[in-house]
């Protein structure tokens, strides 16, 4: 089959399903091309070596990548974010109308919903099957982020329902999300839950373990808590900084490291300066291989999502990544993510936003004997290998796309 993978974010951006995902589909005997934007996430600035043009085509990691025009933006501005999403929607729609008939199927990564809307329209015209994968439930996640409400929420809900009706199949990343979609009227047999997997690569599998030597001095002589990812509103990382500040009163050697960037970076830096001077370090963005080596050096990995009903059914992708790293975890999460982490045996799960409870977990792990902490990490790795393996998920994904093509061919 010839498959188009449509996603607003792709390598070299820190996209979850990037070149590894495409390579795995190709390894199962299919020809895959990627349609995506010029890289600008998460900072909202175009990456060095790229410039916005109406269209560009190049080869990345052995695959044809079609770069489509968009307005680069990723800040607190609702207008800027709307311009970002809508501009890529228009580019994706034009591209799909132009080239869509060449493909046997289109696989769409959502969020945002706009690539799915573009694919729904051009696949309807070309009579091609579309499979959409939902990582964040819209409009719920948009409302939770504070980016929209009211009339915009209604419009987004109508658009999402249209896309879901046009999709041949829908993949959700959690059971709770699947249930929510069923409650919205999506047929059960049109939905499959496939857990996300981790892109973590052990040092032995990496030719160049970027960043390890550079970052060792920042970790030396400290009990290192590491967070890696987006520093945005959904993460609610102010609670983590407050927890670290409290924990340091009992464990002065405890140090929190934040890797990444986002719209709350400046606010978090100011908060850390005020309540945890010398106890928090912001490292900015580093590449995926370097980040894995940072995780290797950490004593504990930290994750947090703000307290919102949406996150009862959301599994943040860093959960799988942290489990695969084989490190103990402190998690301020609720719902399905909390349940899975508790079953893993690797995590101290805290109520979102509860800095005192999180501080207590930090102190407990800091004082725990090293072999006991290692056992927690090993338990998490075993849980990941059993329930969230990459090959199993890819086999399921490709089988869904193949079935969608067979069904559409039979109907013709």
mmCIF file of C-alpha atoms in Angstrom:
data_model
loop_
_atom_site.group_PDB
_atom_site.id
_atom_site.type_symbol
_atom_site.label_atom_id
_atom_site.label_comp_id
_atom_site.label_asym_id
_atom_site.label_seq_id
_atom_site.Cartn_x
_atom_site.Cartn_y
_atom_site.Cartn_z
ATOM 1 C CA UNK A 1 0.000 0.000 0.000
ATOM 2 C CA UNK A 2 0.945 3.624 -0.462
ATOM 3 C CA UNK A 3 0.153 5.508 2.745
ATOM 4 C CA UNK A 4 0.187 9.240 3.453
ATOM 5 C CA UNK A 5 1.022 10.127 7.056
ATOM 6 C CA UNK A 6 -0.456 13.572 7.766
ATOM 7 C CA UNK A 7 0.756 15.290 10.923
ATOM 8 C CA UNK A 8 1.401 18.902 11.845
ATOM 9 C CA UNK A 9 4.522 17.895 13.792
ATOM 10 C CA UNK A 10 7.372 15.704 12.591
ATOM 11 C CA UNK A 11 11.154 15.342 12.928
ATOM 12 C CA UNK A 12 13.249 17.306 13.747
ATOM 13 C CA UNK A 13 10.520 18.528 16.096
ATOM 14 C CA UNK A 14 10.056 16.485 19.302
ATOM 15 C CA UNK A 15 7.118 14.662 17.740
ATOM 16 C CA UNK A 16 5.978 11.461 19.426
ATOM 17 C CA UNK A 17 5.226 9.564 16.217
ATOM 18 C CA UNK A 18 7.982 10.671 13.916
ATOM 19 C CA UNK A 19 10.522 8.891 11.756
ATOM 20 C CA UNK A 20 10.515 5.738 13.925
ATOM 21 C CA UNK A 21 6.777 5.354 13.395
ATOM 22 C CA UNK A 22 7.080 5.799 9.635
ATOM 23 C CA UNK A 23 10.012 3.376 9.468
ATOM 24 C CA UNK A 24 8.004 0.719 11.310
ATOM 25 C CA UNK A 25 5.137 0.984 8.809
ATOM 26 C CA UNK A 26 7.592 0.750 5.923
ATOM 27 C CA UNK A 27 9.238 -2.289 7.527
ATOM 28 C CA UNK A 28 5.879 -4.039 7.295
ATOM 29 C CA UNK A 29 5.919 -3.727 3.512
ATOM 30 C CA UNK A 30 4.282 -0.378 2.797
ATOM 31 C CA UNK A 31 5.376 2.794 1.013
ATOM 32 C CA UNK A 32 4.931 5.803 3.318
ATOM 33 C CA UNK A 33 5.180 9.519 2.599
ATOM 34 C CA UNK A 34 4.824 12.294 5.174
ATOM 35 C CA UNK A 35 2.958 15.580 4.829
ATOM 36 C CA UNK A 36 3.823 17.974 7.627
ATOM 37 C CA UNK A 37 4.654 21.590 8.419
ATOM 38 C CA UNK A 38 7.937 23.448 8.470
ATOM 39 C CA UNK A 39 9.366 22.666 11.917
ATOM 40 C CA UNK A 40 8.576 25.311 14.540
ATOM 41 C CA UNK A 41 7.305 23.404 17.600
ATOM 42 C CA UNK A 42 7.464 23.952 20.571
ATOM 43 C CA UNK A 43 8.989 27.437 20.460
ATOM 44 C CA UNK A 44 6.902 28.792 17.589
ATOM 45 C CA UNK A 45 10.035 29.762 15.656
ATOM 46 C CA UNK A 46 11.141 28.093 12.448
ATOM 47 C CA UNK A 47 14.126 25.810 12.995
ATOM 48 C CA UNK A 48 17.566 26.800 11.634
ATOM 49 C CA UNK A 49 18.065 25.521 8.107
ATOM 50 C CA UNK A 50 14.392 25.901 7.209
ATOM 51 C CA UNK A 51 12.317 28.822 5.976
ATOM 52 C CA UNK A 52 8.604 29.098 5.395
ATOM 53 C CA UNK A 53 7.684 28.537 1.751
ATOM 54 C CA UNK A 54 4.435 27.486 0.063
ATOM 55 C CA UNK A 55 5.811 23.973 -0.380
ATOM 56 C CA UNK A 56 9.043 22.028 -0.120
ATOM 57 C CA UNK A 57 9.893 18.373 -0.665
ATOM 58 C CA UNK A 58 12.912 16.583 0.721
ATOM 59 C CA UNK A 59 14.083 13.239 2.048
ATOM 60 C CA UNK A 60 14.440 12.675 5.785
ATOM 61 C CA UNK A 61 15.584 9.361 7.266
ATOM 62 C CA UNK A 62 15.005 7.771 3.861
ATOM 63 C CA UNK A 63 11.379 8.945 3.501
ATOM 64 C CA UNK A 64 9.779 11.553 1.272
ATOM 65 C CA UNK A 65 8.612 14.477 3.393
ATOM 66 C CA UNK A 66 6.307 17.162 2.009
ATOM 67 C CA UNK A 67 6.679 20.415 3.960
ATOM 68 C CA UNK A 68 3.553 22.554 3.921
ATOM 69 C CA UNK A 69 3.192 26.240 4.675
ATOM 70 C CA UNK A 70 1.824 27.463 8.003
ATOM 71 C CA UNK A 71 1.910 30.462 10.331
ATOM 72 C CA UNK A 72 4.452 29.549 13.049
ATOM 73 C CA UNK A 73 3.124 30.243 16.540
ATOM 74 C CA UNK A 74 2.987 28.482 19.888
ATOM 75 C CA UNK A 75 2.376 31.004 22.634
ATOM 76 C CA UNK A 76 -0.473 32.218 24.832
ATOM 77 C CA UNK A 77 -2.142 34.080 21.981
ATOM 78 C CA UNK A 78 -5.408 32.419 20.957
ATOM 79 C CA UNK A 79 -5.287 34.285 17.661
ATOM 80 C CA UNK A 80 -1.745 33.111 16.990
ATOM 81 C CA UNK A 81 -2.643 29.504 17.763
ATOM 82 C CA UNK A 82 -5.740 29.701 15.551
ATOM 83 C CA UNK A 83 -3.656 31.129 12.722
ATOM 84 C CA UNK A 84 -1.177 28.298 13.208
ATOM 85 C CA UNK A 85 -3.823 25.576 13.019
ATOM 86 C CA UNK A 86 -5.918 27.127 10.252
ATOM 87 C CA UNK A 87 -2.951 27.885 8.007
ATOM 88 C CA UNK A 88 -1.807 24.268 8.182
ATOM 89 C CA UNK A 89 -5.381 23.121 7.547
ATOM 90 C CA UNK A 90 -5.477 25.121 4.321
ATOM 91 C CA UNK A 91 -2.076 23.850 3.212
ATOM 92 C CA UNK A 92 -3.009 20.243 4.013
ATOM 93 C CA UNK A 93 -6.310 20.562 2.178
ATOM 94 C CA UNK A 94 -4.659 21.976 -0.955
ATOM 95 C CA UNK A 95 -1.964 19.293 -0.824
ATOM 96 C CA UNK A 96 -4.558 16.541 -0.382
ATOM 97 C CA UNK A 97 -6.706 17.787 -3.235
ATOM 98 C CA UNK A 98 -3.565 17.929 -5.403
ATOM 99 C CA UNK A 99 -1.949 14.597 -4.498
ATOM 100 C CA UNK A 100 -4.461 12.661 -2.404
ATOM 101 C CA UNK A 101 -5.583 10.280 -5.141
ATOM 102 C CA UNK A 102 -2.030 8.843 -5.301
ATOM 103 C CA UNK A 103 -2.397 7.164 -1.904
ATOM 104 C CA UNK A 104 -4.290 4.062 -0.878
ATOM 105 C CA UNK A 105 -4.925 5.395 2.637
ATOM 106 C CA UNK A 106 -4.312 8.449 4.803
ATOM 107 C CA UNK A 107 -3.226 8.168 8.451
ATOM 108 C CA UNK A 108 -3.793 11.335 10.492
ATOM 109 C CA UNK A 109 -2.243 12.353 13.798
ATOM 110 C CA UNK A 110 -4.543 14.447 15.991
ATOM 111 C CA UNK A 111 -4.140 16.976 17.698
ATOM 112 C CA UNK A 112 -4.950 19.388 16.317
ATOM 113 C CA UNK A 113 -8.221 18.411 14.650
ATOM 114 C CA UNK A 114 -7.514 20.576 11.598
ATOM 115 C CA UNK A 115 -5.342 18.024 9.705
ATOM 116 C CA UNK A 116 -8.131 15.510 10.305
ATOM 117 C CA UNK A 117 -10.660 17.944 8.871
ATOM 118 C CA UNK A 118 -8.510 18.502 5.785
ATOM 119 C CA UNK A 119 -8.079 14.746 5.314
ATOM 120 C CA UNK A 120 -11.797 14.098 5.818
ATOM 121 C CA UNK A 121 -12.568 16.530 2.994
ATOM 122 C CA UNK A 122 -9.994 15.408 0.432
ATOM 123 C CA UNK A 123 -10.459 11.710 1.243
ATOM 124 C CA UNK A 124 -14.205 12.146 0.671
ATOM 125 C CA UNK A 125 -13.500 13.653 -2.749
ATOM 126 C CA UNK A 126 -10.903 11.043 -3.725
ATOM 127 C CA UNK A 127 -12.832 8.206 -2.044
ATOM 128 C CA UNK A 128 -9.863 7.116 0.080
ATOM 129 C CA UNK A 129 -9.993 5.632 3.588
ATOM 130 C CA UNK A 130 -8.771 7.748 6.484
ATOM 131 C CA UNK A 131 -7.604 6.443 9.847
ATOM 132 C CA UNK A 132 -7.273 9.064 12.561
ATOM 133 C CA UNK A 133 -5.324 8.670 15.776
ATOM 134 C CA UNK A 134 -6.473 10.758 18.758
ATOM 135 C CA UNK A 135 -3.849 11.691 21.299
ATOM 136 C CA UNK A 136 -5.734 14.630 22.881
ATOM 137 C CA UNK A 137 -9.508 14.781 22.948
ATOM 138 C CA UNK A 138 -10.872 17.960 21.371
ATOM 139 C CA UNK A 139 -12.470 20.314 22.215
ATOM 140 C CA UNK A 140 -11.902 19.173 25.808
ATOM 141 C CA UNK A 141 -8.128 19.719 25.786
ATOM 142 C CA UNK A 142 -8.455 23.128 24.116
ATOM 143 C CA UNK A 143 -10.893 24.268 26.798
ATOM 144 C CA UNK A 144 -8.695 22.855 29.559
ATOM 145 C CA UNK A 145 -5.700 24.804 28.220
ATOM 146 C CA UNK A 146 -7.668 28.069 28.438
ATOM 147 C CA UNK A 147 -7.262 28.743 24.716
ATOM 148 C CA UNK A 148 -10.952 28.787 23.829
ATOM 149 C CA UNK A 149 -14.523 28.494 25.089
ATOM 150 C CA UNK A 150 -18.132 29.317 24.305
ATOM 151 C CA UNK A 151 -18.913 29.517 20.602
ATOM 152 C CA UNK A 152 -15.483 28.210 19.612
ATOM 153 C CA UNK A 153 -16.063 25.117 21.737
ATOM 154 C CA UNK A 154 -19.312 24.454 19.878
ATOM 155 C CA UNK A 155 -17.648 24.913 16.483
ATOM 156 C CA UNK A 156 -14.806 22.567 17.422
ATOM 157 C CA UNK A 157 -17.243 19.934 18.656
ATOM 158 C CA UNK A 158 -19.144 20.055 15.359
ATOM 159 C CA UNK A 159 -15.901 19.768 13.374
ATOM 160 C CA UNK A 160 -14.670 16.850 15.482
ATOM 161 C CA UNK A 161 -17.944 14.984 15.066
ATOM 162 C CA UNK A 162 -17.754 15.480 11.303
ATOM 163 C CA UNK A 163 -14.203 14.129 11.173
ATOM 164 C CA UNK A 164 -15.123 11.127 13.336
ATOM 165 C CA UNK A 165 -18.047 10.283 11.036
ATOM 166 C CA UNK A 166 -15.838 10.458 7.939
ATOM 167 C CA UNK A 167 -13.018 8.369 9.445
ATOM 168 C CA UNK A 168 -12.795 4.718 8.472
ATOM 169 C CA UNK A 169 -11.371 3.923 11.901
ATOM 170 C CA UNK A 170 -10.314 5.822 15.033
ATOM 171 C CA UNK A 171 -7.439 4.918 17.313
ATOM 172 C CA UNK A 172 -7.486 6.281 20.867
ATOM 173 C CA UNK A 173 -4.546 6.223 23.251
ATOM 174 C CA UNK A 174 -6.554 5.338 26.380
ATOM 175 C CA UNK A 175 -9.593 3.306 27.394
ATOM 176 C CA UNK A 176 -11.167 6.372 28.980
ATOM 177 C CA UNK A 177 -10.864 8.301 25.742
ATOM 178 C CA UNK A 178 -12.465 5.416 23.846
ATOM 179 C CA UNK A 179 -15.384 5.403 26.298
ATOM 180 C CA UNK A 180 -15.812 9.147 25.919
ATOM 181 C CA UNK A 181 -15.975 8.817 22.137
ATOM 182 C CA UNK A 182 -18.570 6.060 22.416
ATOM 183 C CA UNK A 183 -20.625 8.383 24.622
ATOM 184 C CA UNK A 184 -20.410 10.964 21.833
ATOM 185 C CA UNK A 185 -21.966 8.544 19.398
ATOM 186 C CA UNK A 186 -18.939 6.964 17.713
ATOM 187 C CA UNK A 187 -19.705 3.265 16.966
ATOM 188 C CA UNK A 188 -17.778 0.820 19.163
ATOM 189 C CA UNK A 189 -16.557 -1.201 16.192
ATOM 190 C CA UNK A 190 -14.997 1.937 14.726
ATOM 191 C CA UNK A 191 -12.737 2.424 17.765
ATOM 192 C CA UNK A 192 -9.556 0.709 18.934
ATOM 193 C CA UNK A 193 -7.444 1.600 21.937
ATOM 194 C CA UNK A 194 -3.709 1.256 21.322
ATOM 195 C CA UNK A 195 -1.408 2.329 24.123
ATOM 196 C CA UNK A 196 1.394 4.666 23.183
ATOM 197 C CA UNK A 197 4.920 3.346 23.363
ATOM 198 C CA UNK A 198 8.270 4.823 24.256
ATOM 199 C CA UNK A 199 10.979 6.051 21.899
ATOM 200 C CA UNK A 200 13.615 5.490 24.597
ATOM 201 C CA UNK A 201 16.853 3.948 23.340
ATOM 202 C CA UNK A 202 19.397 2.508 25.808
ATOM 203 C CA UNK A 203 22.886 3.964 25.537
ATOM 204 C CA UNK A 204 24.170 0.703 24.076
ATOM 205 C CA UNK A 205 21.828 1.180 21.086
ATOM 206 C CA UNK A 206 22.926 4.755 20.367
ATOM 207 C CA UNK A 207 25.935 5.583 18.251
ATOM 208 C CA UNK A 208 26.397 8.988 19.880
ATOM 209 C CA UNK A 209 25.041 9.367 23.426
ATOM 210 C CA UNK A 210 24.669 13.129 23.070
ATOM 211 C CA UNK A 211 24.698 15.249 26.184
ATOM 212 C CA UNK A 212 25.918 12.778 28.780
ATOM 213 C CA UNK A 213 29.341 14.252 29.345
ATOM 214 C CA UNK A 214 28.062 17.804 29.114
ATOM 215 C CA UNK A 215 25.433 17.321 31.807
ATOM 216 C CA UNK A 216 27.306 15.241 34.362
ATOM 217 C CA UNK A 217 28.623 18.295 36.272
ATOM 218 C CA UNK A 218 25.063 19.565 36.810
ATOM 219 C CA UNK A 219 24.133 16.259 38.450
ATOM 220 C CA UNK A 220 27.234 15.581 40.518
ATOM 221 C CA UNK A 221 26.733 15.388 44.278
ATOM 222 C CA UNK A 222 22.960 15.841 44.081
ATOM 223 C CA UNK A 223 19.829 13.756 44.317
ATOM 224 C CA UNK A 224 18.470 14.548 40.868
ATOM 225 C CA UNK A 225 14.798 14.801 39.991
ATOM 226 C CA UNK A 226 14.285 15.211 36.236
ATOM 227 C CA UNK A 227 11.320 16.438 34.227
ATOM 228 C CA UNK A 228 11.554 16.342 30.429
ATOM 229 C CA UNK A 229 8.910 17.754 28.108
ATOM 230 C CA UNK A 230 6.606 20.675 27.478
ATOM 231 C CA UNK A 231 6.539 23.488 30.048
ATOM 232 C CA UNK A 232 2.950 24.479 29.362
ATOM 233 C CA UNK A 233 -0.322 25.125 31.143
ATOM 234 C CA UNK A 234 -1.522 21.525 31.010
ATOM 235 C CA UNK A 235 1.534 20.312 32.933
ATOM 236 C CA UNK A 236 0.933 22.562 35.966
ATOM 237 C CA UNK A 237 4.625 22.457 36.871
ATOM 238 C CA UNK A 238 4.363 25.212 39.473
ATOM 239 C CA UNK A 239 3.207 22.482 41.878
ATOM 240 C CA UNK A 240 6.387 20.481 41.172
ATOM 241 C CA UNK A 241 8.604 23.479 41.874
ATOM 242 C CA UNK A 242 6.723 24.169 45.124
ATOM 243 C CA UNK A 243 7.128 20.518 46.106
ATOM 244 C CA UNK A 244 10.868 20.592 45.423
ATOM 245 C CA UNK A 245 11.191 23.756 47.506
ATOM 246 C CA UNK A 246 9.493 22.039 50.464
ATOM 247 C CA UNK A 247 11.412 18.776 50.048
ATOM 248 C CA UNK A 248 14.760 20.581 50.055
ATOM 249 C CA UNK A 249 14.122 21.676 53.639
ATOM 250 C CA UNK A 250 14.601 18.030 54.677
ATOM 251 C CA UNK A 251 16.905 16.959 51.806
ATOM 252 C CA UNK A 252 19.143 19.876 50.818
ATOM 253 C CA UNK A 253 20.903 17.660 48.250
ATOM 254 C CA UNK A 254 17.661 17.296 46.295
ATOM 255 C CA UNK A 255 17.705 19.167 42.978
ATOM 256 C CA UNK A 256 15.017 19.545 40.326
ATOM 257 C CA UNK A 257 16.036 19.694 36.644
ATOM 258 C CA UNK A 258 13.532 20.883 34.037
ATOM 259 C CA UNK A 259 14.304 20.106 30.389
ATOM 260 C CA UNK A 260 12.150 21.579 27.666
ATOM 261 C CA UNK A 261 10.344 24.759 26.719
ATOM 262 C CA UNK A 262 6.799 26.092 26.712
ATOM 263 C CA UNK A 263 4.557 29.059 27.280
ATOM 264 C CA UNK A 264 5.029 28.909 31.077
ATOM 265 C CA UNK A 265 8.831 28.823 31.027
ATOM 266 C CA UNK A 266 9.312 32.424 32.122
ATOM 267 C CA UNK A 267 6.713 32.179 34.880
ATOM 268 C CA UNK A 268 8.260 28.965 36.195
ATOM 269 C CA UNK A 269 11.745 30.482 36.197
ATOM 270 C CA UNK A 270 10.501 33.419 38.216
ATOM 271 C CA UNK A 271 8.723 31.122 40.677
ATOM 272 C CA UNK A 272 11.839 28.977 41.105
ATOM 273 C CA UNK A 273 13.937 32.083 41.728
ATOM 274 C CA UNK A 274 11.544 33.203 44.449
ATOM 275 C CA UNK A 275 10.883 29.975 46.384
ATOM 276 C CA UNK A 276 13.656 27.545 45.442
ATOM 277 C CA UNK A 277 16.840 29.535 44.771
ATOM 278 C CA UNK A 278 19.644 27.156 43.850
ATOM 279 C CA UNK A 279 17.287 24.171 43.856
ATOM 280 C CA UNK A 280 15.929 24.215 40.323
ATOM 281 C CA UNK A 281 17.809 24.288 37.015
ATOM 282 C CA UNK A 282 16.238 24.997 33.626
ATOM 283 C CA UNK A 283 18.188 23.331 30.826
ATOM 284 C CA UNK A 284 16.092 24.184 27.762
ATOM 285 C CA UNK A 285 15.609 21.843 24.834
ATOM 286 C CA UNK A 286 18.001 19.077 23.871
ATOM 287 C CA UNK A 287 17.599 16.357 21.262
ATOM 288 C CA UNK A 288 15.927 13.017 21.880
ATOM 289 C CA UNK A 289 19.133 10.982 22.198
ATOM 290 C CA UNK A 290 20.575 13.498 24.639
ATOM 291 C CA UNK A 291 17.382 13.480 26.680
ATOM 292 C CA UNK A 292 17.539 9.715 27.042
ATOM 293 C CA UNK A 293 21.029 10.001 28.459
ATOM 294 C CA UNK A 294 19.763 12.612 30.909
ATOM 295 C CA UNK A 295 17.050 10.218 32.045
ATOM 296 C CA UNK A 296 19.746 7.577 32.523
ATOM 297 C CA UNK A 297 21.518 9.879 34.998
ATOM 298 C CA UNK A 298 18.405 10.848 36.940
ATOM 299 C CA UNK A 299 17.617 9.376 40.343
ATOM 300 C CA UNK A 300 13.876 9.966 39.910
ATOM 301 C CA UNK A 301 11.712 11.074 36.976
ATOM 302 C CA UNK A 302 8.862 13.528 37.583
ATOM 303 C CA UNK A 303 5.610 14.112 35.725
ATOM 304 C CA UNK A 304 2.530 16.189 36.467
ATOM 305 C CA UNK A 305 -0.765 17.192 34.875
ATOM 306 C CA UNK A 306 -3.015 19.866 36.287
ATOM 307 C CA UNK A 307 -6.234 18.893 38.026
ATOM 308 C CA UNK A 308 -8.844 18.698 35.261
ATOM 309 C CA UNK A 309 -11.465 16.012 34.461
ATOM 310 C CA UNK A 310 -9.968 15.750 30.960
ATOM 311 C CA UNK A 311 -6.826 14.172 32.382
ATOM 312 C CA UNK A 312 -8.804 11.325 33.947
ATOM 313 C CA UNK A 313 -8.813 9.806 30.451
ATOM 314 C CA UNK A 314 -5.463 11.091 29.150
ATOM 315 C CA UNK A 315 -2.253 9.087 29.199
ATOM 316 C CA UNK A 316 0.675 11.502 28.758
ATOM 317 C CA UNK A 317 3.244 9.962 26.407
ATOM 318 C CA UNK A 318 6.013 10.631 28.906
ATOM 319 C CA UNK A 319 4.427 8.004 31.176
ATOM 320 C CA UNK A 320 5.428 5.233 28.768
ATOM 321 C CA UNK A 321 8.824 6.838 28.217
ATOM 322 C CA UNK A 322 9.546 7.091 31.925
ATOM 323 C CA UNK A 323 8.519 3.465 32.468
ATOM 324 C CA UNK A 324 10.781 2.319 29.628
ATOM 325 C CA UNK A 325 13.723 4.165 31.188
ATOM 326 C CA UNK A 326 13.569 1.889 34.223
ATOM 327 C CA UNK A 327 13.609 4.688 36.795
ATOM 328 C CA UNK A 328 11.358 5.360 39.797
ATOM 329 C CA UNK A 329 8.664 7.936 39.083
ATOM 330 C CA UNK A 330 6.846 10.642 41.010
ATOM 331 C CA UNK A 331 3.579 11.439 39.251
ATOM 332 C CA UNK A 332 0.984 14.083 40.007
ATOM 333 C CA UNK A 333 -1.773 12.546 37.900
ATOM 334 C CA UNK A 334 -5.252 11.094 38.258
ATOM 335 C CA UNK A 335 -7.641 8.724 36.536
ATOM 336 C CA UNK A 336 -6.393 6.079 34.109
ATOM 337 C CA UNK A 337 -2.775 7.271 34.191
ATOM 338 C CA UNK A 338 -2.691 7.031 37.988
ATOM 339 C CA UNK A 339 -4.185 3.522 37.885
ATOM 340 C CA UNK A 340 -1.639 2.244 35.354
ATOM 341 C CA UNK A 341 1.300 3.768 37.217
ATOM 342 C CA UNK A 342 0.155 2.230 40.486
ATOM 343 C CA UNK A 343 -0.139 -1.179 38.782
ATOM 344 C CA UNK A 344 3.373 -0.750 37.361
ATOM 345 C CA UNK A 345 4.943 -0.730 40.827
ATOM 346 C CA UNK A 346 7.346 2.011 39.724
ATOM 347 C CA UNK A 347 5.623 5.191 40.881
ATOM 348 C CA UNK A 348 4.660 7.300 43.850
ATOM 349 C CA UNK A 349 1.344 8.721 42.640
ATOM 350 C CA UNK A 350 0.181 12.025 44.099
ATOM 351 C CA UNK A 351 -2.918 14.154 43.724
ATOM 352 C CA UNK A 352 -2.453 16.771 40.978
ATOM 353 C CA UNK A 353 -1.544 20.130 42.450
ATOM 354 C CA UNK A 354 -0.810 18.688 45.908
ATOM 355 C CA UNK A 355 2.683 20.062 46.486
ATOM 356 C CA UNK A 356 2.826 18.772 50.060
ATOM 357 C CA UNK A 357 2.093 15.184 49.038
ATOM 358 C CA UNK A 358 4.573 15.407 46.200
ATOM 359 C CA UNK A 359 7.239 16.847 48.504
ATOM 360 C CA UNK A 360 6.702 13.906 50.869
ATOM 361 C CA UNK A 361 7.200 11.482 47.972
ATOM 362 C CA UNK A 362 10.399 13.278 46.963
ATOM 363 C CA UNK A 363 11.801 12.972 50.486
ATOM 364 C CA UNK A 364 10.751 9.321 50.738
ATOM 365 C CA UNK A 365 12.552 8.390 47.530
ATOM 366 C CA UNK A 366 15.616 10.456 48.393
ATOM 367 C CA UNK A 367 15.993 8.573 51.689
ATOM 368 C CA UNK A 368 15.207 5.175 50.181
ATOM 369 C CA UNK A 369 18.160 2.765 49.787
ATOM 370 C CA UNK A 370 19.520 2.696 46.251
ATOM 371 C CA UNK A 371 18.681 -1.013 45.644
ATOM 372 C CA UNK A 372 15.065 -0.374 46.618
ATOM 373 C CA UNK A 373 14.801 2.539 44.192
ATOM 374 C CA UNK A 374 16.372 0.369 41.490
ATOM 375 C CA UNK A 375 13.714 -2.293 42.118
ATOM 376 C CA UNK A 376 10.958 0.279 41.547
ATOM 377 C CA UNK A 377 12.494 1.217 38.214
ATOM 378 C CA UNK A 378 12.872 -2.410 37.162
ATOM 379 C CA UNK A 379 9.212 -3.056 37.996
ATOM 380 C CA UNK A 380 8.183 -0.198 35.725
ATOM 381 C CA UNK A 381 10.315 -1.505 32.880
ATOM 382 C CA UNK A 382 8.750 -4.965 33.154
ATOM 383 C CA UNK A 383 5.267 -3.433 33.126
ATOM 384 C CA UNK A 384 6.105 -1.426 30.008
ATOM 385 C CA UNK A 385 7.541 -4.445 28.164
ATOM 386 C CA UNK A 386 4.438 -6.484 28.959
ATOM 387 C CA UNK A 387 1.702 -3.978 28.133
ATOM 388 C CA UNK A 388 3.084 -1.236 25.875
ATOM 389 C CA UNK A 389 5.556 -2.836 23.481
ATOM 390 C CA UNK A 390 6.301 -0.995 20.235
ATOM 391 C CA UNK A 391 6.071 -3.988 17.879
ATOM 392 C CA UNK A 392 2.700 -5.094 19.204
ATOM 393 C CA UNK A 393 1.252 -1.599 18.812
ATOM 394 C CA UNK A 394 2.650 -1.248 15.291
ATOM 395 C CA UNK A 395 1.195 -4.600 14.225
ATOM 396 C CA UNK A 396 -2.222 -3.442 15.451
ATOM 397 C CA UNK A 397 -1.886 -0.053 13.750
ATOM 398 C CA UNK A 398 -0.882 -1.429 10.351
ATOM 399 C CA UNK A 399 -3.602 -4.098 10.501
ATOM 400 C CA UNK A 400 -6.209 -1.347 11.025
ATOM 401 C CA UNK A 401 -4.982 0.609 7.991
ATOM 402 C CA UNK A 402 -4.856 -2.531 5.829
ATOM 403 C CA UNK A 403 -8.418 -3.439 6.822
ATOM 404 C CA UNK A 404 -9.638 0.095 6.049
ATOM 405 C CA UNK A 405 -8.212 -0.214 2.524
ATOM 406 C CA UNK A 406 -9.747 -3.672 2.004
ATOM 407 C CA UNK A 407 -13.173 -2.481 3.121
ATOM 408 C CA UNK A 408 -13.063 0.606 0.906
ATOM 409 C CA UNK A 409 -11.901 -1.476 -2.093
ATOM 410 C CA UNK A 410 -14.744 -3.968 -1.548
ATOM 411 C CA UNK A 411 -17.341 -1.181 -1.545
ATOM 412 C CA UNK A 412 -16.256 0.177 -4.908
#
